[in-house]
Amino acid sequence: MEKFGKRFEGKVVIVTASTQGIGFSIAERLGLEGASVVISSRKQKNVDEAVQNLRDRGIEVFGVVCHVSNAQQRKNLVDKTILKYGKIDVIVSNAAVNPTVDAILEIKEPVLDKLWDINVKAAILLLQDAAPYLQKGSSVVIISSITGYQPPTAMGMYGVTKTALLGLTKALAAEMAPNTRVNCVAPGFVPTHFAEFITGDANLRRELEAKTLLNRLGTTQDMAAASAYLASDDAAYVTGETLVVAGGMNSRL
């Protein structure tokens, strides 16, 4: 069992899209550090399995089905959290889709809508629902992507939605200060089910590894550690910032 501190003792945390991949690892890390974690994703079966996995690790966890682009389900996620725990201390907005490899000028409008709705709008609308319940000293972590800095050809529009989250982080940090801090994690390439079409290709994977300074792809735990730092009081004087966690790939000056 990893030995973590207990930075989230007594805290209530919502993580969206958290039944697998980066979202699951974030929920697990915050839970191991003492948080009561509310996890969610679109399918009941996935929610049930993830809840069981986290419970087996001694984590206080509550699962709710939530498709983030569904207004009723977003409201339900917040309402059920309040009903069970009475407050919210941390929100990690992790849900995202990448439904196309089309060039931006060829994307059909419904696909464009889906990208904006889930990757950008849903994050805003969930925070609108949750904001009244956020405690003083609370924290929001938005999960963007390194593609937000340099949208790659095959996922150009996805990258652009992730660029929008960098701006959203800045704007919300100003709006929600001083009671709530808002920060962002921009993961590099992490082998998850979500990124399978990139990291599952051995040649492409080697190419990506070579572009990092650390000669490896990221892990979901790397992203969880960065998110836990930003969400915790260790980052009490950090807001409006994006932490790039990409092994030195494409880093900013």
Tab-separated table of N, CA and C in Angstrom, residues 13-71:
chain	number	residue	atom	x	y	z
A	13	VAL	N	-14.969	15.375	-2.378
A	13	VAL	CA	-14.409	15.597	-3.710
A	13	VAL	C	-15.306	14.989	-4.787
A	14	ILE	N	-15.596	15.745	-5.835
A	14	ILE	CA	-16.284	15.200	-7.015
A	14	ILE	C	-15.270	15.109	-8.150
A	15	VAL	N	-15.176	13.947	-8.787
A	15	VAL	CA	-14.328	13.791	-9.975
A	15	VAL	C	-15.210	13.288	-11.116
A	16	THR	N	-15.278	14.022	-12.226
A	16	THR	CA	-16.098	13.559	-13.354
A	16	THR	C	-15.295	12.584	-14.217
A	17	ALA	N	-16.006	11.730	-14.930
A	17	ALA	CA	-15.396	10.724	-15.806
A	17	ALA	C	-14.295	9.987	-15.050
A	18	SER	N	-14.695	9.340	-13.946
A	18	SER	CA	-13.693	8.838	-13.011
A	18	SER	C	-13.770	7.335	-12.762
A	19	THR	N	-14.309	6.582	-13.724
A	19	THR	CA	-14.377	5.134	-13.509
A	19	THR	C	-13.218	4.397	-14.165
A	20	GLN	N	-12.404	5.125	-14.934
A	20	GLN	CA	-11.197	4.508	-15.498
A	20	GLN	C	-10.195	5.603	-15.838
A	21	GLY	N	-9.002	5.189	-16.258
A	21	GLY	CA	-8.002	6.136	-16.753
A	21	GLY	C	-7.566	7.174	-15.731
A	22	ILE	N	-7.302	8.382	-16.228
A	22	ILE	CA	-6.795	9.456	-15.373
A	22	ILE	C	-7.791	9.806	-14.270
A	23	GLY	N	-9.068	9.892	-14.620
A	23	GLY	CA	-10.096	10.244	-13.630
A	23	GLY	C	-10.139	9.276	-12.465
A	24	PHE	N	-10.044	7.982	-12.771
A	24	PHE	CA	-10.060	6.956	-11.717
A	24	PHE	C	-8.843	7.111	-10.804
A	25	SER	N	-7.674	7.324	-11.413
A	25	SER	CA	-6.448	7.468	-10.604
A	25	SER	C	-6.498	8.706	-9.709
A	26	ILE	N	-7.110	9.780	-10.211
A	26	ILE	CA	-7.260	10.987	-9.383
A	26	ILE	C	-8.174	10.690	-8.199
A	27	ALA	N	-9.311	10.030	-8.473
A	27	ALA	CA	-10.247	9.684	-7.402
A	27	ALA	C	-9.562	8.787	-6.365
A	28	GLU	N	-8.792	7.828	-6.855
A	28	GLU	CA	-8.089	6.899	-5.973
A	28	GLU	C	-7.074	7.641	-5.086
A	29	ARG	N	-6.287	8.507	-5.698
A	29	ARG	CA	-5.260	9.234	-4.948
A	29	ARG	C	-5.878	10.118	-3.865
A	30	LEU	N	-6.911	10.882	-4.229
A	30	LEU	CA	-7.549	11.778	-3.252
A	30	LEU	C	-8.218	10.958	-2.149
A	31	GLY	N	-8.786	9.813	-2.545
A	31	GLY	CA	-9.414	8.917	-1.568
A	31	GLY	C	-8.396	8.325	-0.605
A	32	LEU	N	-7.249	7.906	-1.120
A	32	LEU	CA	-6.191	7.356	-0.259
A	32	LEU	C	-5.635	8.422	0.684
A	33	GLU	N	-5.800	9.686	0.267
A	33	GLU	CA	-5.361	10.786	1.137
A	33	GLU	C	-6.482	11.267	2.059
A	34	GLY	N	-7.557	10.468	2.153
A	34	GLY	CA	-8.571	10.739	3.166
A	34	GLY	C	-9.871	11.362	2.707
A	35	ALA	N	-9.985	11.698	1.415
A	35	ALA	CA	-11.219	12.339	0.930
A	35	ALA	C	-12.375	11.357	0.849
A	36	SER	N	-13.583	11.884	1.007
A	36	SER	CA	-14.784	11.167	0.568
A	36	SER	C	-14.940	11.524	-0.904
A	37	VAL	N	-14.914	10.507	-1.761
A	37	VAL	CA	-14.847	10.750	-3.199
A	37	VAL	C	-16.166	10.384	-3.878
A	38	VAL	N	-16.668	11.314	-4.687
A	38	VAL	CA	-17.858	11.036	-5.495
A	38	VAL	C	-17.393	10.839	-6.930
A	39	ILE	N	-17.574	9.607	-7.428
A	39	ILE	CA	-17.129	9.315	-8.788
A	39	ILE	C	-18.338	9.189	-9.715
A	40	SER	N	-18.073	9.376	-11.007
A	40	SER	CA	-19.188	9.322	-11.950
A	40	SER	C	-18.693	8.981	-13.343
A	41	SER	N	-19.560	8.349	-14.110
A	41	SER	CA	-19.372	8.228	-15.561
A	41	SER	C	-20.727	7.832	-16.145
A	42	ARG	N	-20.743	7.557	-17.433
A	42	ARG	CA	-22.037	7.414	-18.112
A	42	ARG	C	-22.762	6.108	-17.813
A	43	LYS	N	-22.016	5.030	-17.515
A	43	LYS	CA	-22.651	3.713	-17.393
A	43	LYS	C	-22.659	3.210	-15.959
A	44	GLN	N	-23.835	2.760	-15.526
A	44	GLN	CA	-23.999	2.258	-14.157
A	44	GLN	C	-23.000	1.141	-13.835
A	45	LYS	N	-22.810	0.234	-14.801
A	45	LYS	CA	-21.913	-0.912	-14.588
A	45	LYS	C	-20.492	-0.423	-14.281
A	46	ASN	N	-20.024	0.550	-15.048
A	46	ASN	CA	-18.679	1.098	-14.826
A	46	ASN	C	-18.567	1.788	-13.474
A	47	VAL	N	-19.635	2.506	-13.110
A	47	VAL	CA	-19.661	3.188	-11.812
A	47	VAL	C	-19.582	2.160	-10.689
A	48	ASP	N	-20.407	1.105	-10.785
A	48	ASP	CA	-20.436	0.071	-9.732
A	48	ASP	C	-19.074	-0.604	-9.570
A	49	GLU	N	-18.446	-0.937	-10.703
A	49	GLU	CA	-17.136	-1.611	-10.653
A	49	GLU	C	-16.079	-0.713	-10.018
A	50	ALA	N	-16.069	0.561	-10.420
A	50	ALA	CA	-15.078	1.500	-9.893
A	50	ALA	C	-15.296	1.735	-8.392
A	51	VAL	N	-16.556	1.848	-7.981
A	51	VAL	CA	-16.865	2.020	-6.558
A	51	VAL	C	-16.310	0.836	-5.762
A	52	GLN	N	-16.543	-0.361	-6.264
A	52	GLN	CA	-16.054	-1.569	-5.591
A	52	GLN	C	-14.529	-1.571	-5.484
A	53	ASN	N	-13.865	-1.224	-6.599
A	53	ASN	CA	-12.397	-1.159	-6.623
A	53	ASN	C	-11.851	-0.196	-5.576
A	54	LEU	N	-12.477	0.968	-5.474
A	54	LEU	CA	-12.010	1.978	-4.522
A	54	LEU	C	-12.325	1.563	-3.085
A	55	ARG	N	-13.511	0.980	-2.905
A	55	ARG	CA	-13.895	0.501	-1.564
A	55	ARG	C	-12.914	-0.549	-1.057
A	56	ASP	N	-12.501	-1.425	-1.982
A	56	ASP	CA	-11.547	-2.477	-1.622
A	56	ASP	C	-10.227	-1.907	-1.124
A	57	ARG	N	-9.950	-0.663	-1.473
A	57	ARG	CA	-8.714	-0.002	-1.027
A	57	ARG	C	-8.958	0.843	0.224
A	58	GLY	N	-10.159	0.689	0.797
A	58	GLY	CA	-10.463	1.393	2.050
A	58	GLY	C	-10.880	2.839	1.863
A	59	ILE	N	-11.331	3.171	0.655
A	59	ILE	CA	-11.708	4.555	0.352
A	59	ILE	C	-13.208	4.752	0.555
A	60	GLU	N	-13.565	5.879	1.166
A	60	GLU	CA	-14.972	6.268	1.296
A	60	GLU	C	-15.418	6.827	-0.049
A	61	VAL	N	-16.308	6.099	-0.728
A	61	VAL	CA	-16.643	6.468	-2.106
A	61	VAL	C	-18.145	6.337	-2.363
A	62	PHE	N	-18.632	7.195	-3.219
A	62	PHE	CA	-20.043	7.212	-3.593
A	62	PHE	C	-20.087	7.369	-5.114
A	63	GLY	N	-20.871	6.544	-5.802
A	63	GLY	CA	-20.902	6.583	-7.259
A	63	GLY	C	-22.238	7.069	-7.797
A	64	VAL	N	-22.196	7.931	-8.789
A	64	VAL	CA	-23.409	8.460	-9.425
A	64	VAL	C	-23.230	8.398	-10.947
A	65	VAL	N	-24.255	7.917	-11.646
A	65	VAL	CA	-24.188	7.949	-13.110
A	65	VAL	C	-24.350	9.401	-13.559
A	66	CYS	N	-23.419	9.861	-14.381
A	66	CYS	CA	-23.538	11.238	-14.876
A	66	CYS	C	-22.896	11.374	-16.242
A	67	HIS	N	-23.741	11.636	-17.218
A	67	HIS	CA	-23.264	12.021	-18.542
A	67	HIS	C	-23.161	13.541	-18.472
A	68	VAL	N	-21.938	14.078	-18.535
A	68	VAL	CA	-21.771	15.499	-18.216
A	68	VAL	C	-22.502	16.453	-19.156
A	69	SER	N	-22.883	15.977	-20.331
A	69	SER	CA	-23.596	16.900	-21.219
A	69	SER	C	-25.109	16.883	-20.963
A	70	ASN	N	-25.548	16.107	-19.958
A	70	ASN	CA	-26.969	16.028	-19.615
A	70	ASN	C	-27.240	16.890	-18.374
A	71	ALA	N	-28.019	17.949	-18.555
A	71	ALA	CA	-28.253	18.934	-17.486
A	71	ALA	C	-28.827	18.286	-16.227
